Amino acid sequence: RVAITAGYTEPDTSDGNTSVSETRKTKRRGFKFSTYAKEDHRKSLFGVAFNPYGNPALPPVFATVGSNRVTLYQCVEGGTLSVLQSYCDPCKDENFYTLCWLYTVTDKDQVEVKLAVAGKRGLIRILSPERLTDLFTLLGSGDSINELKVHPKDKFILLSASKDNSLRLWNLKTRQLIAILGGLQGHRDEVLSCDFDLMGKHVISCGMDHSIKMWSLEGISETVELSYTYQSEKPFPVQSVHFPVFSTRSVHRNYVDCVRWFGKLILSKSCENKIVCWKPELETGQSSTIPEQAEVSCEACVT
């Protein structure tokens, strides 16, 4: 059950005679509060994401995760929210931390939107809002999953960041674990965030060990292709990637809980009340054994 409450703030009524300081204050009113929703499980919401694959002619839809609940909302005209669906995990101990929208093209060339969710128990649930059911569950993570990301080019490839100090690459079409990123020079504590670059050739990750690492996926391309056609009674040969192509702890002095690609730049955030935009200095021809304190070039900092 979700309680939705509407609110209103006074619109900006300033004229051309206001001072510069007054104008700056009024410009902050560019967005008007309209409504909010409070879910009845009384626990924190850890993730929210709009559906990027929906019909642009229809009102936008977004989903939230918190406790053992997944809830879908629609932004209707007039600035209010409408609850579309709500999923409740059968395990009361589950606590979802992350979600990711997916899509597949059916045999009739129709787009089917799906939702991947994961959390405390380390299970990845694939839900179908159109069919009103869960499709399947991916098993194999060593601990809780903190974030999910879908490949920008291949929508069947899913990336997960886990509390077991590693990242995992999955094939949603064959439900196969492809590769594990971590080990000898991987993260020394739980991985909190991850992201693909625009071409899907590199992954960036960060975690509780204060480090930010970049991983290359070019060396596992054959394993990814094999995951689509593998048919054998023997277990799939999951590839292990122990060495990132870049690693640094000089950007932040505390744990890093969010990292994103921004073109060839990287945006990262810690608990220092600032977002740092920086560029990794990758040396040409450098070996896979990257020093722990690789150099970075800071482009900007937002507090």
PDB file of C-alpha atoms in Angstrom:
ATOM      1  CA  ARG A   1       0.000   0.000   0.000  1.00  0.00           C
ATOM      2  CA  VAL A   2       1.298   3.417  -0.969  1.00  0.00           C
ATOM      3  CA  ALA A   3       0.067   6.752   0.349  1.00  0.00           C
ATOM      4  CA  ILE A   4       0.293   9.622  -2.155  1.00  0.00           C
ATOM      5  CA  THR A   5       0.059  13.219  -0.979  1.00  0.00           C
ATOM      6  CA  ALA A   6      -0.043  16.316  -3.167  1.00  0.00           C
ATOM      7  CA  GLY A   7       1.537  19.650  -2.310  1.00  0.00           C
ATOM      8  CA  TYR A   8       1.985  23.109  -3.815  1.00  0.00           C
ATOM      9  CA  THR A   9       4.442  25.989  -3.625  1.00  0.00           C
ATOM     10  CA  GLU A  10       3.999  29.550  -4.781  1.00  0.00           C
ATOM     11  CA  PRO A  11       5.096  30.141  -8.397  1.00  0.00           C
ATOM     12  CA  ASP A  12       7.830  32.640  -9.289  1.00  0.00           C
ATOM     13  CA  THR A  13       6.216  36.078  -9.621  1.00  0.00           C
ATOM     14  CA  SER A  14       9.350  38.215  -9.780  1.00  0.00           C
ATOM     15  CA  ASP A  15       9.527  41.085 -12.283  1.00  0.00           C
ATOM     16  CA  GLY A  16      12.382  42.849 -14.042  1.00  0.00           C
ATOM     17  CA  ASN A  17      12.969  45.303 -11.186  1.00  0.00           C
ATOM     18  CA  THR A  18      14.317  42.798  -8.702  1.00  0.00           C
ATOM     19  CA  SER A  19      17.955  42.910  -7.619  1.00  0.00           C
ATOM     20  CA  VAL A  20      20.577  40.360  -8.647  1.00  0.00           C
ATOM     21  CA  SER A  21      20.509  38.642  -5.254  1.00  0.00           C
ATOM     22  CA  GLU A  22      16.724  38.485  -5.307  1.00  0.00           C
ATOM     23  CA  THR A  23      16.786  37.121  -8.844  1.00  0.00           C
ATOM     24  CA  ARG A  24      19.153  34.334  -7.824  1.00  0.00           C
ATOM     25  CA  LYS A  25      16.840  33.362  -4.994  1.00  0.00           C
ATOM     26  CA  THR A  26      13.777  33.319  -7.228  1.00  0.00           C
ATOM     27  CA  LYS A  27      15.541  31.315  -9.924  1.00  0.00           C
ATOM     28  CA  ARG A  28      15.856  28.485  -7.454  1.00  0.00           C
ATOM     29  CA  ARG A  29      12.091  28.119  -7.659  1.00  0.00           C
ATOM     30  CA  GLY A  30      12.319  26.752 -11.193  1.00  0.00           C
ATOM     31  CA  PHE A  31      10.921  23.405 -10.040  1.00  0.00           C
ATOM     32  CA  LYS A  32       7.630  23.236  -8.200  1.00  0.00           C
ATOM     33  CA  PHE A  33       6.924  20.509  -5.665  1.00  0.00           C
ATOM     34  CA  SER A  34       3.775  18.666  -6.668  1.00  0.00           C
ATOM     35  CA  THR A  35       3.444  15.320  -4.902  1.00  0.00           C
ATOM     36  CA  TYR A  36       5.175  12.533  -3.008  1.00  0.00           C
ATOM     37  CA  ALA A  37       4.543   8.873  -2.242  1.00  0.00           C
ATOM     38  CA  LYS A  38       5.210   7.080   1.027  1.00  0.00           C
ATOM     39  CA  GLU A  39       5.347   3.308   0.956  1.00  0.00           C
ATOM     40  CA  ASP A  40       3.924   1.403   3.883  1.00  0.00           C
ATOM     41  CA  HIS A  41       6.909  -0.897   4.551  1.00  0.00           C
ATOM     42  CA  ARG A  42       8.483   2.023   6.489  1.00  0.00           C
ATOM     43  CA  LYS A  43      11.999   1.213   5.296  1.00  0.00           C
ATOM     44  CA  SER A  44      14.481   3.087   3.154  1.00  0.00           C
ATOM     45  CA  LEU A  45      14.142   3.230  -0.625  1.00  0.00           C
ATOM     46  CA  PHE A  46      17.539   2.376  -2.099  1.00  0.00           C
ATOM     47  CA  GLY A  47      16.829   2.729  -5.808  1.00  0.00           C
ATOM     48  CA  VAL A  48      14.635   4.585  -8.287  1.00  0.00           C
ATOM     49  CA  ALA A  49      14.809   4.609 -12.095  1.00  0.00           C
ATOM     50  CA  PHE A  50      12.602   5.795 -14.956  1.00  0.00           C
ATOM     51  CA  ASN A  51      11.757   3.389 -17.756  1.00  0.00           C
ATOM     52  CA  PRO A  52      13.831   4.617 -20.752  1.00  0.00           C
ATOM     53  CA  TYR A  53      12.143   2.191 -23.166  1.00  0.00           C
ATOM     54  CA  GLY A  54       8.533   3.280 -22.708  1.00  0.00           C
ATOM     55  CA  ASN A  55       6.252   4.884 -25.277  1.00  0.00           C
ATOM     56  CA  PRO A  56       7.169   8.613 -25.365  1.00  0.00           C
ATOM     57  CA  ALA A  57       3.537   9.458 -26.098  1.00  0.00           C
ATOM     58  CA  LEU A  58       2.483   8.033 -22.724  1.00  0.00           C
ATOM     59  CA  PRO A  59       3.184   9.448 -19.233  1.00  0.00           C
ATOM     60  CA  PRO A  60       6.596   8.359 -17.867  1.00  0.00           C
ATOM     61  CA  VAL A  61       6.865   5.307 -15.628  1.00  0.00           C
ATOM     62  CA  PHE A  62       9.442   4.713 -12.903  1.00  0.00           C
ATOM     63  CA  ALA A  63      10.149   1.984 -10.353  1.00  0.00           C
ATOM     64  CA  THR A  64      11.427   1.998  -6.779  1.00  0.00           C
ATOM     65  CA  VAL A  65      13.025  -0.691  -4.617  1.00  0.00           C
ATOM     66  CA  GLY A  66      13.133  -0.908  -0.846  1.00  0.00           C
ATOM     67  CA  SER A  67      12.576  -3.619   1.730  1.00  0.00           C
ATOM     68  CA  ASN A  68      11.362  -6.707  -0.151  1.00  0.00           C
ATOM     69  CA  ARG A  69       9.192  -4.534  -2.425  1.00  0.00           C
ATOM     70  CA  VAL A  70       9.340  -3.352  -6.029  1.00  0.00           C
ATOM     71  CA  THR A  71       6.775  -0.682  -6.940  1.00  0.00           C
ATOM     72  CA  LEU A  72       5.964   0.849 -10.328  1.00  0.00           C
ATOM     73  CA  TYR A  73       4.534   4.368 -10.588  1.00  0.00           C
ATOM     74  CA  GLN A  74       3.236   6.490 -13.436  1.00  0.00           C
ATOM     75  CA  CYS A  75       3.494  10.290 -13.563  1.00  0.00           C
ATOM     76  CA  VAL A  76       0.034  11.435 -14.607  1.00  0.00           C
ATOM     77  CA  GLU A  77      -1.083  14.882 -15.694  1.00  0.00           C
ATOM     78  CA  GLY A  78      -1.652  17.389 -12.924  1.00  0.00           C
ATOM     79  CA  GLY A  79       1.539  16.483 -11.089  1.00  0.00           C
ATOM     80  CA  THR A  80       0.314  13.356  -9.286  1.00  0.00           C
ATOM     81  CA  LEU A  81       1.464   9.744  -9.147  1.00  0.00           C
ATOM     82  CA  SER A  82      -0.446   6.586  -9.914  1.00  0.00           C
ATOM     83  CA  VAL A  83       0.611   3.181  -8.566  1.00  0.00           C
ATOM     84  CA  LEU A  84       0.676   0.664 -11.420  1.00  0.00           C
ATOM     85  CA  GLN A  85       2.112  -2.495  -9.871  1.00  0.00           C
ATOM     86  CA  SER A  86       3.826  -3.745  -6.751  1.00  0.00           C
ATOM     87  CA  TYR A  87       5.910  -6.905  -6.318  1.00  0.00           C
ATOM     88  CA  CYS A  88       6.664  -8.438  -2.946  1.00  0.00           C
ATOM     89  CA  ASP A  89       9.493 -10.946  -2.625  1.00  0.00           C
ATOM     90  CA  PRO A  90       8.413 -14.186  -0.920  1.00  0.00           C
ATOM     91  CA  CYS A  91      11.353 -13.878   1.487  1.00  0.00           C
ATOM     92  CA  LYS A  92      10.702 -11.303   4.209  1.00  0.00           C
ATOM     93  CA  ASP A  93      14.437 -10.977   4.885  1.00  0.00           C
ATOM     94  CA  GLU A  94      15.108  -9.702   1.358  1.00  0.00           C
ATOM     95  CA  ASN A  95      16.032  -6.039   1.029  1.00  0.00           C
ATOM     96  CA  PHE A  96      16.362  -4.778  -2.543  1.00  0.00           C
ATOM     97  CA  TYR A  97      19.198  -2.298  -3.122  1.00  0.00           C
ATOM     98  CA  THR A  98      19.193  -1.766  -6.878  1.00  0.00           C
ATOM     99  CA  LEU A  99      17.150  -2.051 -10.068  1.00  0.00           C
ATOM    100  CA  CYS A 100      17.792  -1.849 -13.788  1.00  0.00           C
ATOM    101  CA  TRP A 101      15.381  -1.578 -16.764  1.00  0.00           C
ATOM    102  CA  LEU A 102      15.885  -4.044 -19.641  1.00  0.00           C
ATOM    103  CA  TYR A 103      14.202  -4.878 -22.894  1.00  0.00           C
ATOM    104  CA  THR A 104      14.101  -7.730 -25.411  1.00  0.00           C
ATOM    105  CA  VAL A 105      12.670  -7.926 -28.934  1.00  0.00           C
ATOM    106  CA  THR A 106      10.164 -10.747 -29.412  1.00  0.00           C
ATOM    107  CA  ASP A 107       9.694 -12.896 -32.528  1.00  0.00           C
ATOM    108  CA  LYS A 108       6.964 -10.487 -33.628  1.00  0.00           C
ATOM    109  CA  ASP A 109       9.404  -7.524 -33.455  1.00  0.00           C
ATOM    110  CA  GLN A 110       7.709  -6.210 -30.348  1.00  0.00           C
ATOM    111  CA  VAL A 111       9.671  -4.696 -27.474  1.00  0.00           C
ATOM    112  CA  GLU A 112       9.106  -6.353 -24.095  1.00  0.00           C
ATOM    113  CA  VAL A 113      10.279  -4.257 -21.173  1.00  0.00           C
ATOM    114  CA  LYS A 114      11.689  -6.067 -18.144  1.00  0.00           C
ATOM    115  CA  LEU A 115      13.064  -5.129 -14.763  1.00  0.00           C
ATOM    116  CA  ALA A 116      16.082  -6.600 -12.982  1.00  0.00           C
ATOM    117  CA  VAL A 117      16.257  -6.169  -9.194  1.00  0.00           C
ATOM    118  CA  ALA A 118      18.737  -7.411  -6.586  1.00  0.00           C
ATOM    119  CA  GLY A 119      19.800  -6.811  -3.023  1.00  0.00           C
ATOM    120  CA  LYS A 120      20.699  -8.330   0.308  1.00  0.00           C
ATOM    121  CA  ARG A 121      20.344 -12.024  -0.573  1.00  0.00           C
ATOM    122  CA  GLY A 122      22.497 -11.823  -3.710  1.00  0.00           C
ATOM    123  CA  LEU A 123      19.724 -13.008  -6.044  1.00  0.00           C
ATOM    124  CA  ILE A 124      18.926 -11.223  -9.316  1.00  0.00           C
ATOM    125  CA  ARG A 125      15.204 -11.308 -10.033  1.00  0.00           C
ATOM    126  CA  ILE A 126      14.034 -10.644 -13.606  1.00  0.00           C
ATOM    127  CA  LEU A 127      10.476  -9.262 -13.602  1.00  0.00           C
ATOM    128  CA  SER A 128       8.043  -8.692 -16.463  1.00  0.00           C
ATOM    129  CA  PRO A 129       5.630  -5.815 -15.797  1.00  0.00           C
ATOM    130  CA  GLU A 130       3.727  -6.702 -18.977  1.00  0.00           C
ATOM    131  CA  ARG A 131       3.141 -10.310 -17.912  1.00  0.00           C
ATOM    132  CA  LEU A 132       2.689  -9.355 -14.248  1.00  0.00           C
ATOM    133  CA  THR A 133       5.134 -11.996 -13.057  1.00  0.00           C
ATOM    134  CA  ASP A 134       8.763 -12.820 -12.316  1.00  0.00           C
ATOM    135  CA  LEU A 135      10.480 -14.650 -15.175  1.00  0.00           C
ATOM    136  CA  PHE A 136      13.580 -16.207 -13.589  1.00  0.00           C
ATOM    137  CA  THR A 137      16.274 -15.744 -10.952  1.00  0.00           C
ATOM    138  CA  LEU A 138      20.040 -15.613 -11.439  1.00  0.00           C
ATOM    139  CA  LEU A 139      22.103 -17.415  -8.773  1.00  0.00           C
ATOM    140  CA  GLY A 140      25.851 -17.296  -8.214  1.00  0.00           C
ATOM    141  CA  SER A 141      26.732 -14.073  -6.450  1.00  0.00           C
ATOM    142  CA  GLY A 142      28.798 -14.580  -3.307  1.00  0.00           C
ATOM    143  CA  ASP A 143      27.030 -11.927  -1.228  1.00  0.00           C
ATOM    144  CA  SER A 144      24.659  -8.957  -1.416  1.00  0.00           C
ATOM    145  CA  ILE A 145      24.400  -7.098  -4.734  1.00  0.00           C
ATOM    146  CA  ASN A 146      24.720  -3.307  -4.539  1.00  0.00           C
ATOM    147  CA  GLU A 147      24.205  -2.272  -8.169  1.00  0.00           C
ATOM    148  CA  LEU A 148      23.095  -3.579 -11.569  1.00  0.00           C
ATOM    149  CA  LYS A 149      23.955  -2.158 -14.998  1.00  0.00           C
ATOM    150  CA  VAL A 150      22.923  -3.291 -18.480  1.00  0.00           C
ATOM    151  CA  HIS A 151      25.387  -3.275 -21.399  1.00  0.00           C
ATOM    152  CA  PRO A 152      24.811  -0.249 -23.703  1.00  0.00           C
ATOM    153  CA  LYS A 153      25.157  -2.330 -26.891  1.00  0.00           C
ATOM    154  CA  ASP A 154      24.082  -5.843 -25.938  1.00  0.00           C
ATOM    155  CA  LYS A 155      20.913  -5.719 -23.847  1.00  0.00           C
ATOM    156  CA  PHE A 156      21.341  -9.353 -22.789  1.00  0.00           C
ATOM    157  CA  ILE A 157      24.563  -8.609 -20.887  1.00  0.00           C
ATOM    158  CA  LEU A 158      24.103  -7.562 -17.259  1.00  0.00           C
ATOM    159  CA  LEU A 159      26.754  -6.368 -14.790  1.00  0.00           C
ATOM    160  CA  SER A 160      26.459  -6.711 -11.005  1.00  0.00           C
ATOM    161  CA  ALA A 161      28.559  -5.168  -8.223  1.00  0.00           C
ATOM    162  CA  SER A 162      28.673  -7.257  -5.066  1.00  0.00           C
ATOM    163  CA  LYS A 163      29.614  -7.208  -1.409  1.00  0.00           C
ATOM    164  CA  ASP A 164      31.899 -10.187  -2.101  1.00  0.00           C
ATOM    165  CA  ASN A 165      34.552  -7.731  -3.481  1.00  0.00           C
ATOM    166  CA  SER A 166      33.870  -8.596  -7.126  1.00  0.00           C
ATOM    167  CA  LEU A 167      31.836  -7.773 -10.213  1.00  0.00           C
ATOM    168  CA  ARG A 168      30.021 -10.351 -12.306  1.00  0.00           C
ATOM    169  CA  LEU A 169      28.970 -10.385 -15.946  1.00  0.00           C
ATOM    170  CA  TRP A 170      25.779 -12.293 -16.837  1.00  0.00           C
ATOM    171  CA  ASN A 171      24.043 -13.412 -20.031  1.00  0.00           C
ATOM    172  CA  LEU A 172      20.301 -12.940 -19.559  1.00  0.00           C
ATOM    173  CA  LYS A 173      19.371 -14.858 -22.699  1.00  0.00           C
ATOM    174  CA  THR A 174      21.084 -18.077 -21.622  1.00  0.00           C
ATOM    175  CA  ARG A 175      21.044 -17.245 -17.874  1.00  0.00           C
ATOM    176  CA  GLN A 176      24.770 -17.899 -17.765  1.00  0.00           C
ATOM    177  CA  LEU A 177      27.462 -16.368 -15.556  1.00  0.00           C
ATOM    178  CA  ILE A 178      30.148 -15.202 -18.012  1.00  0.00           C
ATOM    179  CA  ALA A 179      32.995 -13.673 -16.026  1.00  0.00           C
ATOM    180  CA  ILE A 180      34.100 -12.538 -12.578  1.00  0.00           C
ATOM    181  CA  LEU A 181      36.056  -9.291 -12.284  1.00  0.00           C
ATOM    182  CA  GLY A 182      38.140  -9.367  -9.117  1.00  0.00           C
ATOM    183  CA  GLY A 183      40.871 -11.236  -7.336  1.00  0.00           C
ATOM    184  CA  LEU A 184      44.594 -10.512  -7.159  1.00  0.00           C
ATOM    185  CA  GLN A 185      44.398  -6.782  -7.917  1.00  0.00           C
ATOM    186  CA  GLY A 186      40.670  -6.398  -7.550  1.00  0.00           C
ATOM    187  CA  HIS A 187      38.751  -4.614  -4.820  1.00  0.00           C
ATOM    188  CA  ARG A 188      39.729  -5.342  -1.220  1.00  0.00           C
ATOM    189  CA  ASP A 189      36.257  -4.594   0.144  1.00  0.00           C
ATOM    190  CA  GLU A 190      32.689  -4.614  -1.135  1.00  0.00           C
ATOM    191  CA  VAL A 191      31.998  -3.028  -4.528  1.00  0.00           C
ATOM    192  CA  LEU A 192      29.370  -0.311  -4.219  1.00  0.00           C
ATOM    193  CA  SER A 193      28.927   1.006  -7.760  1.00  0.00           C
ATOM    194  CA  CYS A 194      29.767   0.212 -11.394  1.00  0.00           C
ATOM    195  CA  ASP A 195      29.119   1.462 -14.914  1.00  0.00           C
ATOM    196  CA  PHE A 196      29.765   0.655 -18.603  1.00  0.00           C
ATOM    197  CA  ASP A 197      31.307   3.175 -20.958  1.00  0.00           C
ATOM    198  CA  LEU A 198      29.309   4.224 -24.042  1.00  0.00           C
ATOM    199  CA  MET A 199      30.819   1.524 -26.258  1.00  0.00           C
ATOM    200  CA  GLY A 200      30.611  -1.199 -23.617  1.00  0.00           C
ATOM    201  CA  LYS A 201      34.340  -1.979 -23.835  1.00  0.00           C
ATOM    202  CA  HIS A 202      35.282  -0.852 -20.322  1.00  0.00           C
ATOM    203  CA  VAL A 203      33.759  -1.050 -16.860  1.00  0.00           C
ATOM    204  CA  ILE A 204      34.449   1.371 -14.011  1.00  0.00           C
ATOM    205  CA  SER A 205      33.913   0.320 -10.396  1.00  0.00           C
ATOM    206  CA  CYS A 206      34.351   1.704  -6.886  1.00  0.00           C
ATOM    207  CA  GLY A 207      33.889   0.502  -3.348  1.00  0.00           C
ATOM    208  CA  MET A 208      34.533   0.553   0.362  1.00  0.00           C
ATOM    209  CA  ASP A 209      38.303   0.188  -0.144  1.00  0.00           C
ATOM    210  CA  HIS A 210      38.431   3.869  -1.334  1.00  0.00           C
ATOM    211  CA  SER A 211      39.580   2.728  -4.782  1.00  0.00           C
ATOM    212  CA  ILE A 212      38.254   3.258  -8.309  1.00  0.00           C
ATOM    213  CA  LYS A 213      39.163   0.633 -10.898  1.00  0.00           C
ATOM    214  CA  MET A 214      38.761   0.350 -14.651  1.00  0.00           C
ATOM    215  CA  TRP A 215      38.327  -3.060 -16.274  1.00  0.00           C
ATOM    216  CA  SER A 216      38.675  -3.969 -19.958  1.00  0.00           C
ATOM    217  CA  LEU A 217      36.113  -6.339 -21.492  1.00  0.00           C
ATOM    218  CA  GLU A 218      37.990  -6.840 -24.754  1.00  0.00           C
ATOM    219  CA  GLY A 219      39.839  -9.837 -23.327  1.00  0.00           C
ATOM    220  CA  ILE A 220      36.609 -11.710 -22.550  1.00  0.00           C
ATOM    221  CA  SER A 221      34.813 -11.114 -25.879  1.00  0.00           C
ATOM    222  CA  GLU A 222      35.228 -14.769 -26.899  1.00  0.00           C
ATOM    223  CA  THR A 223      33.769 -15.938 -23.595  1.00  0.00           C
ATOM    224  CA  VAL A 224      30.792 -13.618 -24.103  1.00  0.00           C
ATOM    225  CA  GLU A 225      30.176 -15.084 -27.567  1.00  0.00           C
ATOM    226  CA  LEU A 226      30.538 -18.609 -26.210  1.00  0.00           C
ATOM    227  CA  SER A 227      27.879 -17.916 -23.552  1.00  0.00           C
ATOM    228  CA  TYR A 228      25.256 -17.655 -26.328  1.00  0.00           C
ATOM    229  CA  THR A 229      25.994 -21.033 -27.911  1.00  0.00           C
ATOM    230  CA  TYR A 230      27.453 -23.184 -25.115  1.00  0.00           C
ATOM    231  CA  GLN A 231      25.814 -26.600 -24.896  1.00  0.00           C
ATOM    232  CA  SER A 232      27.531 -29.161 -22.725  1.00  0.00           C
ATOM    233  CA  GLU A 233      26.990 -31.201 -19.605  1.00  0.00           C
ATOM    234  CA  LYS A 234      30.142 -29.662 -18.166  1.00  0.00           C
ATOM    235  CA  PRO A 235      29.885 -26.353 -16.273  1.00  0.00           C
ATOM    236  CA  PHE A 236      30.392 -23.224 -18.339  1.00  0.00           C
ATOM    237  CA  PRO A 237      34.051 -22.034 -18.274  1.00  0.00           C
ATOM    238  CA  VAL A 238      33.549 -18.805 -16.338  1.00  0.00           C
ATOM    239  CA  GLN A 239      36.448 -16.441 -17.036  1.00  0.00           C
ATOM    240  CA  SER A 240      38.233 -14.688 -14.173  1.00  0.00           C
ATOM    241  CA  VAL A 241      39.709 -11.216 -14.667  1.00  0.00           C
ATOM    242  CA  HIS A 242      42.179 -10.450 -11.866  1.00  0.00           C
ATOM    243  CA  PHE A 243      43.843  -7.306 -13.230  1.00  0.00           C
ATOM    244  CA  PRO A 244      42.151  -3.961 -13.936  1.00  0.00           C
ATOM    245  CA  VAL A 245      43.712  -1.685 -16.567  1.00  0.00           C
ATOM    246  CA  PHE A 246      43.614   1.230 -14.141  1.00  0.00           C
ATOM    247  CA  SER A 247      43.367   1.667 -10.381  1.00  0.00           C
ATOM    248  CA  THR A 248      43.602   4.663  -8.055  1.00  0.00           C
ATOM    249  CA  ARG A 249      42.877   5.729  -4.492  1.00  0.00           C
ATOM    250  CA  SER A 250      43.947   9.342  -4.913  1.00  0.00           C
ATOM    251  CA  VAL A 251      40.593  10.799  -5.993  1.00  0.00           C
ATOM    252  CA  HIS A 252      38.780  10.371  -2.661  1.00  0.00           C
ATOM    253  CA  ARG A 253      39.933   9.942   0.927  1.00  0.00           C
ATOM    254  CA  ASN A 254      36.992   7.805   1.964  1.00  0.00           C
ATOM    255  CA  TYR A 255      34.822   5.056   0.515  1.00  0.00           C
ATOM    256  CA  VAL A 256      33.426   5.762  -2.974  1.00  0.00           C
ATOM    257  CA  ASP A 257      29.739   4.924  -3.299  1.00  0.00           C
ATOM    258  CA  CYS A 258      28.949   6.119  -6.842  1.00  0.00           C
ATOM    259  CA  VAL A 259      30.864   6.228 -10.139  1.00  0.00           C
ATOM    260  CA  ARG A 260      29.702   7.019 -13.692  1.00  0.00           C
ATOM    261  CA  TRP A 261      31.240   7.447 -17.125  1.00  0.00           C
ATOM    262  CA  PHE A 262      30.853  10.921 -18.661  1.00  0.00           C
ATOM    263  CA  GLY A 263      32.240  10.459 -22.161  1.00  0.00           C
ATOM    264  CA  LYS A 264      35.946   9.774 -21.588  1.00  0.00           C
ATOM    265  CA  LEU A 265      35.764  11.449 -18.182  1.00  0.00           C
ATOM    266  CA  ILE A 266      34.634   9.899 -14.920  1.00  0.00           C
ATOM    267  CA  LEU A 267      32.269  11.262 -12.280  1.00  0.00           C
ATOM    268  CA  SER A 268      32.721   9.856  -8.780  1.00  0.00           C
ATOM    269  CA  LYS A 269      31.284  10.623  -5.352  1.00  0.00           C
ATOM    270  CA  SER A 270      32.263   9.806  -1.802  1.00  0.00           C
ATOM    271  CA  CYS A 271      30.915  11.003   1.576  1.00  0.00           C
ATOM    272  CA  GLU A 272      32.843  14.287   1.225  1.00  0.00           C
ATOM    273  CA  ASN A 273      29.863  16.306  -0.058  1.00  0.00           C
ATOM    274  CA  LYS A 274      31.317  16.754  -3.532  1.00  0.00           C
ATOM    275  CA  ILE A 275      31.283  15.166  -6.992  1.00  0.00           C
ATOM    276  CA  VAL A 276      34.644  14.954  -8.752  1.00  0.00           C
ATOM    277  CA  CYS A 277      34.984  14.954 -12.541  1.00  0.00           C
ATOM    278  CA  TRP A 278      38.369  13.496 -13.525  1.00  0.00           C
ATOM    279  CA  LYS A 279      40.253  11.736 -16.281  1.00  0.00           C
ATOM    280  CA  PRO A 280      42.434   8.646 -15.824  1.00  0.00           C
ATOM    281  CA  GLU A 281      45.952   8.995 -17.217  1.00  0.00           C
ATOM    282  CA  LEU A 282      46.417   5.721 -19.055  1.00  0.00           C
ATOM    283  CA  GLU A 283      49.951   5.146 -20.314  1.00  0.00           C
ATOM    284  CA  THR A 284      50.311   3.749 -23.813  1.00  0.00           C
ATOM    285  CA  GLY A 285      51.461   0.169 -23.847  1.00  0.00           C
ATOM    286  CA  GLN A 286      51.243  -0.229 -20.107  1.00  0.00           C
ATOM    287  CA  SER A 287      50.999  -3.780 -18.807  1.00  0.00           C
ATOM    288  CA  SER A 288      47.968  -5.243 -17.049  1.00  0.00           C
ATOM    289  CA  THR A 289      49.636  -4.943 -13.659  1.00  0.00           C
ATOM    290  CA  ILE A 290      48.713  -1.353 -12.894  1.00  0.00           C
ATOM    291  CA  PRO A 291      50.147   0.383  -9.796  1.00  0.00           C
ATOM    292  CA  GLU A 292      47.647   0.941  -7.006  1.00  0.00           C
ATOM    293  CA  GLN A 293      48.307   4.704  -7.115  1.00  0.00           C
ATOM    294  CA  ALA A 294      47.856   5.503 -10.818  1.00  0.00           C
ATOM    295  CA  GLU A 295      47.780   9.189 -11.771  1.00  0.00           C
ATOM    296  CA  VAL A 296      44.562  11.095 -12.441  1.00  0.00           C
ATOM    297  CA  SER A 297      43.809  14.495 -13.924  1.00  0.00           C
ATOM    298  CA  CYS A 298      41.096  16.398 -12.061  1.00  0.00           C
ATOM    299  CA  GLU A 299      38.828  18.342 -14.437  1.00  0.00           C
ATOM    300  CA  ALA A 300      36.212  19.808 -12.082  1.00  0.00           C
ATOM    301  CA  CYS A 301      34.723  19.490  -8.631  1.00  0.00           C
ATOM    302  CA  VAL A 302      31.114  20.209  -7.645  1.00  0.00           C
ATOM    303  CA  THR A 303      30.186  20.690  -3.981  1.00  0.00           C
TER     304      THR A 303
END
